[in-house]
Short mmCIF file of C-alpha atoms and ligand atoms in Angstrom, two decimals:
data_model
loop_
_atom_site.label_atom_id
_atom_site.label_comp_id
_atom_site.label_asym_id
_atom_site.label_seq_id
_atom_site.Cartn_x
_atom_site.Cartn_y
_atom_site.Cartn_z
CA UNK D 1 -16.33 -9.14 -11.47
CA UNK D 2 -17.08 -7.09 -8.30
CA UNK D 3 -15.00 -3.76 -9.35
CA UNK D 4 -16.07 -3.69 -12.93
CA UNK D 5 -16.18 0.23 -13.62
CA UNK D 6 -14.25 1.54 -10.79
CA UNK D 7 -10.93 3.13 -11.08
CA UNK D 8 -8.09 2.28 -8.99
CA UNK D 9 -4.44 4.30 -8.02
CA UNK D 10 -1.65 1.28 -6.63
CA UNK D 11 1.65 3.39 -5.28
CA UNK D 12 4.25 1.25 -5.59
CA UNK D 13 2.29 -0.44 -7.77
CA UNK D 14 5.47 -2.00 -9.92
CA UNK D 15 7.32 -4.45 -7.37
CA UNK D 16 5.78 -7.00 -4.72
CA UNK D 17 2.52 -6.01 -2.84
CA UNK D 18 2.10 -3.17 -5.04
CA UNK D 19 2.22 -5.17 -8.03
CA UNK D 20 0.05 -7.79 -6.54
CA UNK D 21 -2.61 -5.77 -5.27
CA UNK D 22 -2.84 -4.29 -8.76
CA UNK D 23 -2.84 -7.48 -11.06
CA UNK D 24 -6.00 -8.41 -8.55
CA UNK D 25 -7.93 -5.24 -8.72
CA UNK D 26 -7.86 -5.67 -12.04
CA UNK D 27 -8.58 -9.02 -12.24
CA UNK D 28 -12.22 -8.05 -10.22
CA UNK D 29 -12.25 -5.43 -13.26
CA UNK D 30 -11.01 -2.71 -12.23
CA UNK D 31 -8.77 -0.24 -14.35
CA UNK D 32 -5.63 0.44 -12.60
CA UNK D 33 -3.31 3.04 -12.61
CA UNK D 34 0.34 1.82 -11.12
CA UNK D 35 2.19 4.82 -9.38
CA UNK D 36 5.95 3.97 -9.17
CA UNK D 37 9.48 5.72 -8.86
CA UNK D 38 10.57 2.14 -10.65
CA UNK D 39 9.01 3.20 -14.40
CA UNK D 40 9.75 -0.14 -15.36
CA UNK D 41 8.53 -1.73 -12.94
CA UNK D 42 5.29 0.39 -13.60
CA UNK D 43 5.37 -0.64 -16.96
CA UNK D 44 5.71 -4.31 -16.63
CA UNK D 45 2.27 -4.27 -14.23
CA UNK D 46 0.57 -2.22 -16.57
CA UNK D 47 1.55 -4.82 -19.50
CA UNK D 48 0.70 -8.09 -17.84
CA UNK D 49 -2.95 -6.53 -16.56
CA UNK D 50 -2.74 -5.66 -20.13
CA UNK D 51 -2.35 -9.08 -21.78
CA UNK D 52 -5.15 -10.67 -19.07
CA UNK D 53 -7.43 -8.50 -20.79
CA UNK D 54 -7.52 -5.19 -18.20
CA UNK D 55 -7.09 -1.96 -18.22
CA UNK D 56 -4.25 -0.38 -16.71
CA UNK D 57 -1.79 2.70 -16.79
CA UNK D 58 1.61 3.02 -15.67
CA UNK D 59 2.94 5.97 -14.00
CA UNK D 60 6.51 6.71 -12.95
CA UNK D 61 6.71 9.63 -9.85
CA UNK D 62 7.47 9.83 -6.67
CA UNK D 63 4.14 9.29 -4.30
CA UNK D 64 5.52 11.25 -2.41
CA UNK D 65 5.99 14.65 -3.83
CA UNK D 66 2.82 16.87 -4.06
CA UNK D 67 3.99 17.96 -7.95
CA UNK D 68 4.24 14.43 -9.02
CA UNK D 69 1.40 13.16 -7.25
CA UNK D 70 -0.73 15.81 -8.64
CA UNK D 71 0.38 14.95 -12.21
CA UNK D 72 -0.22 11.46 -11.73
CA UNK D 73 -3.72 12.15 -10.33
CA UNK D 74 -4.32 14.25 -13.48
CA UNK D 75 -3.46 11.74 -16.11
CA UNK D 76 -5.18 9.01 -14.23
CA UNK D 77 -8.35 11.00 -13.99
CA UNK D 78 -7.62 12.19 -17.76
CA UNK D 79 -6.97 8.33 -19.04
CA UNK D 80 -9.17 6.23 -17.05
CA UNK D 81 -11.62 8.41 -15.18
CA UNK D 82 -12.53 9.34 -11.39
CA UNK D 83 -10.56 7.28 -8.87
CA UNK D 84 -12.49 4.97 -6.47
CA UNK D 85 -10.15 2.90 -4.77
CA UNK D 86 -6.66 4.06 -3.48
CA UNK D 87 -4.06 1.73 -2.52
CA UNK D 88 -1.09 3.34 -0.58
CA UNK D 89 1.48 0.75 -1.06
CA UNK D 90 4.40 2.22 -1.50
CA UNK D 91 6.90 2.32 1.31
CA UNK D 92 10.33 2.13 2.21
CA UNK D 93 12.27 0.17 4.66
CA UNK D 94 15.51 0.69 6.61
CA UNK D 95 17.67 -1.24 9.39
CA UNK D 96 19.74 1.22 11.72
CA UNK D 97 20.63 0.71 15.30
CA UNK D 98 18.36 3.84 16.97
CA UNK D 99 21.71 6.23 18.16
CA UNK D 100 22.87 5.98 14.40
CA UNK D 101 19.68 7.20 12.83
CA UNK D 102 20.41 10.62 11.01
CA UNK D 103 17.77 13.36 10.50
CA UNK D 104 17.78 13.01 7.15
CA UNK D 105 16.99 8.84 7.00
CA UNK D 106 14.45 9.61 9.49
CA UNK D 107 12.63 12.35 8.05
CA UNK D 108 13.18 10.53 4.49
CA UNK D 109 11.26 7.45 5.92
CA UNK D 110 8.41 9.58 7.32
CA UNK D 111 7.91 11.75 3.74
CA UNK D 112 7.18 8.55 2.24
CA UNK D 113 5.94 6.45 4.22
CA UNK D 114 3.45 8.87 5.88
CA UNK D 115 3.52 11.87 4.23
CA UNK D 116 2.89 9.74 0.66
CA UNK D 117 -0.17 8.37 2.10
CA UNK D 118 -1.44 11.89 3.47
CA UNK D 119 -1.17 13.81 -0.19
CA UNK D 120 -1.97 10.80 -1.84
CA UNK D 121 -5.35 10.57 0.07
CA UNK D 122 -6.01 14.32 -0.46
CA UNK D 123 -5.41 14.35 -4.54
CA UNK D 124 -7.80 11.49 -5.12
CA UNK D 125 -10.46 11.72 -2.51
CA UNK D 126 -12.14 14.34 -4.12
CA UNK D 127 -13.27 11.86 -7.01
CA UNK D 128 -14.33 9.51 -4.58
CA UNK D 129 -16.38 12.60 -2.95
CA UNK D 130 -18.07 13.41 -5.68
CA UNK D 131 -19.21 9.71 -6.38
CA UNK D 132 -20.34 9.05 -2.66
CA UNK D 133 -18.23 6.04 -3.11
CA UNK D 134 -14.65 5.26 -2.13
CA UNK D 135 -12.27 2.32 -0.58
CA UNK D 136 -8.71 4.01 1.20
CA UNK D 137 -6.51 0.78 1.80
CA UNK D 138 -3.05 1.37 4.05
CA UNK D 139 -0.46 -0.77 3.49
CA UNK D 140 1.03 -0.60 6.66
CA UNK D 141 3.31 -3.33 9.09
CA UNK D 142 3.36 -6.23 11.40
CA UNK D 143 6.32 -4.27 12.81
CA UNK D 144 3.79 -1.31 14.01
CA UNK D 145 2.69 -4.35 15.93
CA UNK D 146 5.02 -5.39 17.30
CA UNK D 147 7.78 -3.28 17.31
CA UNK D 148 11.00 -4.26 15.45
CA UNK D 149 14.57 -4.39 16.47
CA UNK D 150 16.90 -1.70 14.52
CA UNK D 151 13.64 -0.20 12.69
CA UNK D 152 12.20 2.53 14.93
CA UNK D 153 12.11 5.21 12.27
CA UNK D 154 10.12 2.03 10.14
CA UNK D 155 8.02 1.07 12.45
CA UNK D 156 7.18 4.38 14.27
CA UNK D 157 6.12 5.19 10.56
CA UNK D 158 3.64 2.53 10.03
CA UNK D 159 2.24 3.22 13.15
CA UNK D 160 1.30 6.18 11.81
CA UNK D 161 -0.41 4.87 9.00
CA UNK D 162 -2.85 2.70 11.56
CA UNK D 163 -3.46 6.12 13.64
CA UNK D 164 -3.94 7.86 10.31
CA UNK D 165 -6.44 4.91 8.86
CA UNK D 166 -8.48 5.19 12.35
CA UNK D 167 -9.05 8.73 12.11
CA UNK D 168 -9.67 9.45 8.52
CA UNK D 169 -12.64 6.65 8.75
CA UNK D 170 -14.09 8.26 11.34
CA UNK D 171 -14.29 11.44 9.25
CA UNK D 172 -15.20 9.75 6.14
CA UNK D 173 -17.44 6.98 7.42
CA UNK D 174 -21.01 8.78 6.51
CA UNK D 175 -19.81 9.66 2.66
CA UNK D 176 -19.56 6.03 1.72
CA UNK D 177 -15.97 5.85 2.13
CA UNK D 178 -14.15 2.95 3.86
CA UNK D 179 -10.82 3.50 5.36
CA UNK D 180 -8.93 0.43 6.41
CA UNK D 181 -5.11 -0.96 6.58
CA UNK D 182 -3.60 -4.35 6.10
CA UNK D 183 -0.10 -4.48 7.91
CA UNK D 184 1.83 -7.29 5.94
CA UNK D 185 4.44 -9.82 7.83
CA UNK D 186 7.06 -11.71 6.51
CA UNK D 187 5.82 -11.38 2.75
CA UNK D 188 8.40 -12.52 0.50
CA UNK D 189 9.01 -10.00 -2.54
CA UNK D 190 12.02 -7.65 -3.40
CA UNK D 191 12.18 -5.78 -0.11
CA UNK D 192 12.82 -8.48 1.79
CA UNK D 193 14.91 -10.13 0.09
CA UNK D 194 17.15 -6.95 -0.32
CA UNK D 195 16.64 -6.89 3.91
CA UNK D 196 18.90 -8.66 6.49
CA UNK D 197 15.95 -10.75 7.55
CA UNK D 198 17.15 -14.42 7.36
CA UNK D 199 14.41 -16.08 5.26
CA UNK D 200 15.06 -19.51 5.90
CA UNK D 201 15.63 -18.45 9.67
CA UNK D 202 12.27 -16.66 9.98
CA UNK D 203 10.44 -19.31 7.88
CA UNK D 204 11.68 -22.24 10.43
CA UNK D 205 10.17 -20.49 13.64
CA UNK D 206 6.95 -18.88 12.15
CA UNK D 207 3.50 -20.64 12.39
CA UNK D 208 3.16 -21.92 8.63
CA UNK D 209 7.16 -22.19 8.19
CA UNK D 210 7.05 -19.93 5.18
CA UNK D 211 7.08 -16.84 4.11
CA UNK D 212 3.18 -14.70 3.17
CA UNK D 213 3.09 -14.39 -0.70
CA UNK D 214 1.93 -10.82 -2.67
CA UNK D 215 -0.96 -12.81 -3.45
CA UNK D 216 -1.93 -12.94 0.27
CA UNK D 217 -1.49 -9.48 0.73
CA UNK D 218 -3.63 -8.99 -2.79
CA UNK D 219 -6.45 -10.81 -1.38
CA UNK D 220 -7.33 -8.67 1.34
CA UNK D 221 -7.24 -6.00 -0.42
CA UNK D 222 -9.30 -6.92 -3.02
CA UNK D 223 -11.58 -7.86 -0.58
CA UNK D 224 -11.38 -4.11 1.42
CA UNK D 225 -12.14 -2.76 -1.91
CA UNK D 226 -15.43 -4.68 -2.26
CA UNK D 227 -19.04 -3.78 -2.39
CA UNK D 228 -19.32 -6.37 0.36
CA UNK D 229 -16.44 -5.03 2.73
CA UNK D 230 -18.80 -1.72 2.82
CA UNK D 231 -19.64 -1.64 6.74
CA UNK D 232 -15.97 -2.70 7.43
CA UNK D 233 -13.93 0.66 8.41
CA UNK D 234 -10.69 1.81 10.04
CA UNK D 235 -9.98 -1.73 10.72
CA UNK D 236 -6.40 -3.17 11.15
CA UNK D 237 -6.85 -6.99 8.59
CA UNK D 238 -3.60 -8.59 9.63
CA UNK D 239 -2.42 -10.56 7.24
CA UNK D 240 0.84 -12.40 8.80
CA UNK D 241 0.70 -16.39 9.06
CA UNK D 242 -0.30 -16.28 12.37
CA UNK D 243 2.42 -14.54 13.32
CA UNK D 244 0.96 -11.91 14.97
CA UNK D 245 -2.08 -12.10 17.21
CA UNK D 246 -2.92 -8.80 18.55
P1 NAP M 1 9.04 -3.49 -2.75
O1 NAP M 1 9.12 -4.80 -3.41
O2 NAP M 1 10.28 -2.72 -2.44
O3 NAP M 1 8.05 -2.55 -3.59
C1 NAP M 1 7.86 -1.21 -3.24
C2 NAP M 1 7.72 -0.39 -4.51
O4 NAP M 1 7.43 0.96 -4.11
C3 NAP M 1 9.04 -0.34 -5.31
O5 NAP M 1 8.76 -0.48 -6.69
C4 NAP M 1 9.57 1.05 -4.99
O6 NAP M 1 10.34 1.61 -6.02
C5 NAP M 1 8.28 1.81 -4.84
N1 NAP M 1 8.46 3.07 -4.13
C6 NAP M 1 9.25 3.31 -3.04
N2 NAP M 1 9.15 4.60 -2.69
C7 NAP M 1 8.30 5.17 -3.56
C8 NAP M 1 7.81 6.50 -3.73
N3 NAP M 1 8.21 7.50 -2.93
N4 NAP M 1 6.96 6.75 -4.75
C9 NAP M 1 6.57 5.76 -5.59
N5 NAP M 1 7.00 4.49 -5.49
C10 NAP M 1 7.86 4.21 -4.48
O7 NAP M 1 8.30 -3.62 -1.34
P2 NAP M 1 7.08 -4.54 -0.82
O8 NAP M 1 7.64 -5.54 0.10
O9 NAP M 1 6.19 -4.91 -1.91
O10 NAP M 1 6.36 -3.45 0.13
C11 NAP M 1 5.15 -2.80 -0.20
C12 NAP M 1 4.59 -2.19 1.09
O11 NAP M 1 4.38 -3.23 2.05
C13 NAP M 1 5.53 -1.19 1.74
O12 NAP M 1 4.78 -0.11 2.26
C14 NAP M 1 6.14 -1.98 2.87
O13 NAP M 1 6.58 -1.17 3.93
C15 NAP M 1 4.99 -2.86 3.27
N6 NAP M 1 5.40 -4.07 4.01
C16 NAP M 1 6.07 -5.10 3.41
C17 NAP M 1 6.41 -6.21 4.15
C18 NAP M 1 7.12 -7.40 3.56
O14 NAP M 1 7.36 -8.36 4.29
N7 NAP M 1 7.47 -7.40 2.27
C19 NAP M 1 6.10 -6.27 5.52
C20 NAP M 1 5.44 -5.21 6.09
C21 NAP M 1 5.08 -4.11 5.33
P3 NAP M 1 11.96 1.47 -5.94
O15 NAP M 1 12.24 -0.01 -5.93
O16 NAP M 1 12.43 2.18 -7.16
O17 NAP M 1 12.35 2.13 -4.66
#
């Protein structure tokens, strides 16, 4: 088990990639702590890296709100120890033709989907610091990519999060820290399904004819978080189908 001993923090950590990432941290051995506004969604990660034998916490908040996040970060410190690896997973979505888009949807999307990550990053990066010894993974999107029809406030966001990966590896890259982001496409979990995407649709002219699984997602991650993804940092590891080639 590669992450036996290290701590890890999933936002979003109760639904889809979130959940994912988590069961496969902790299948490598790490102890993870599952941020979530969904508690029982939280709860339900926490309990099946529970019954494989892991260690886990669940934590309902919003990874977005410096308050929350700061309680979270205490209790995770307090019940498993010093973080090491931070996922920031958790993200929302929305579909609006561009003229339509109110001030509030667009500065909603940014709070969490970019200003998450930001206080996220700054209430656990202290532990990993102190340790000399840190993985930063950004879940971020295909659609930063490529841009995406009716999701500007979406994708302008997840561009972000690539900009933001880029230039907080440069700044961490001689403490031992990695900094990297995975921008998912086409990955089939609650989001999507709750999206006007037309699965079947997308499925029929995409390389592999299906949709990416959590799993997929999971994988990479695991793999950013490794001992042996240490010289990788403020990379972009699409993981897409072959959907997107940049
Ligand atoms: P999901 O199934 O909706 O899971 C996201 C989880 O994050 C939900 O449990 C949600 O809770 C939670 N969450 C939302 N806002 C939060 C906040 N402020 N604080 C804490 N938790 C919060 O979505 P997913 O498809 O797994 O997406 C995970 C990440 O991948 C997102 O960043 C998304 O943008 C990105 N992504 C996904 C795809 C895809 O094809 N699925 C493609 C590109 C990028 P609630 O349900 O209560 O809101």
């Amino acid at each position: 088990m590669t992450l036996a001993g290290k701590v890890a923090v999933v936002t979003g950590g109760g639904s889809g990639i979130g959940r994912a990432c988590s069961l496969r941290l902790a299948r490598e051995g790490a102890a993870v702590a599952a941020w979530d506004l969904n508690a029982e969604g939280a709860a339900e990660t926490a309990r099946q890296i529970e019954a494989a034998g892991g260690r886990a916490l669940a934590l309902a908040g919003d990874a977005a709100d410096a308050e929350q996040i700061a309680a979270m970060a205490e209790r995770t410190r307090r019940e498993l120890g010093p973080v090491a690896i931070l996922v920031n997973n958790a993200g929302i979505t929305g579909f609006t033709p561009f003229l339509e888009l109110s001030r509030e949807a667009i500065l909603r999307m940014l709070e969490v989907n970019v200003v998450g990550p930001f206080l996220c990053t700054q209430a656990l990066l202290p532990d990993m610091l102190a340790a000399g010894w840190g993985r930063i993974i950004n879940i971020s999107s295909s659609s930063a990519q490529t841009g995406a029809r009716l999701m500007t406030h979406y994708s302008a966001s997840k561009g972000a999060i690539i900009a933001f990966t880029k230039s907080l590896a440069l700044e961490l890259a001689d403490k031992g820290i990695t900094v990297n982001n995975i921008p998912p496409g086409f990955i089939d979990t609650p989001m999507l399904r709750a999206s006007p995407v037309d699965i079947a649709a997308q499925s029929a002219v995409s390389p592999m004819k299906r949709p990416g699984r959590p799993e997929d997602i999971a994988a990479a991650c695991a793999f950013l978080a490794s001992e042996e993804a240490g010289y990788i940092t403020g990379q972009t590891l699409g993981v897409n189908g072959g959907r997107v080639m940049p």
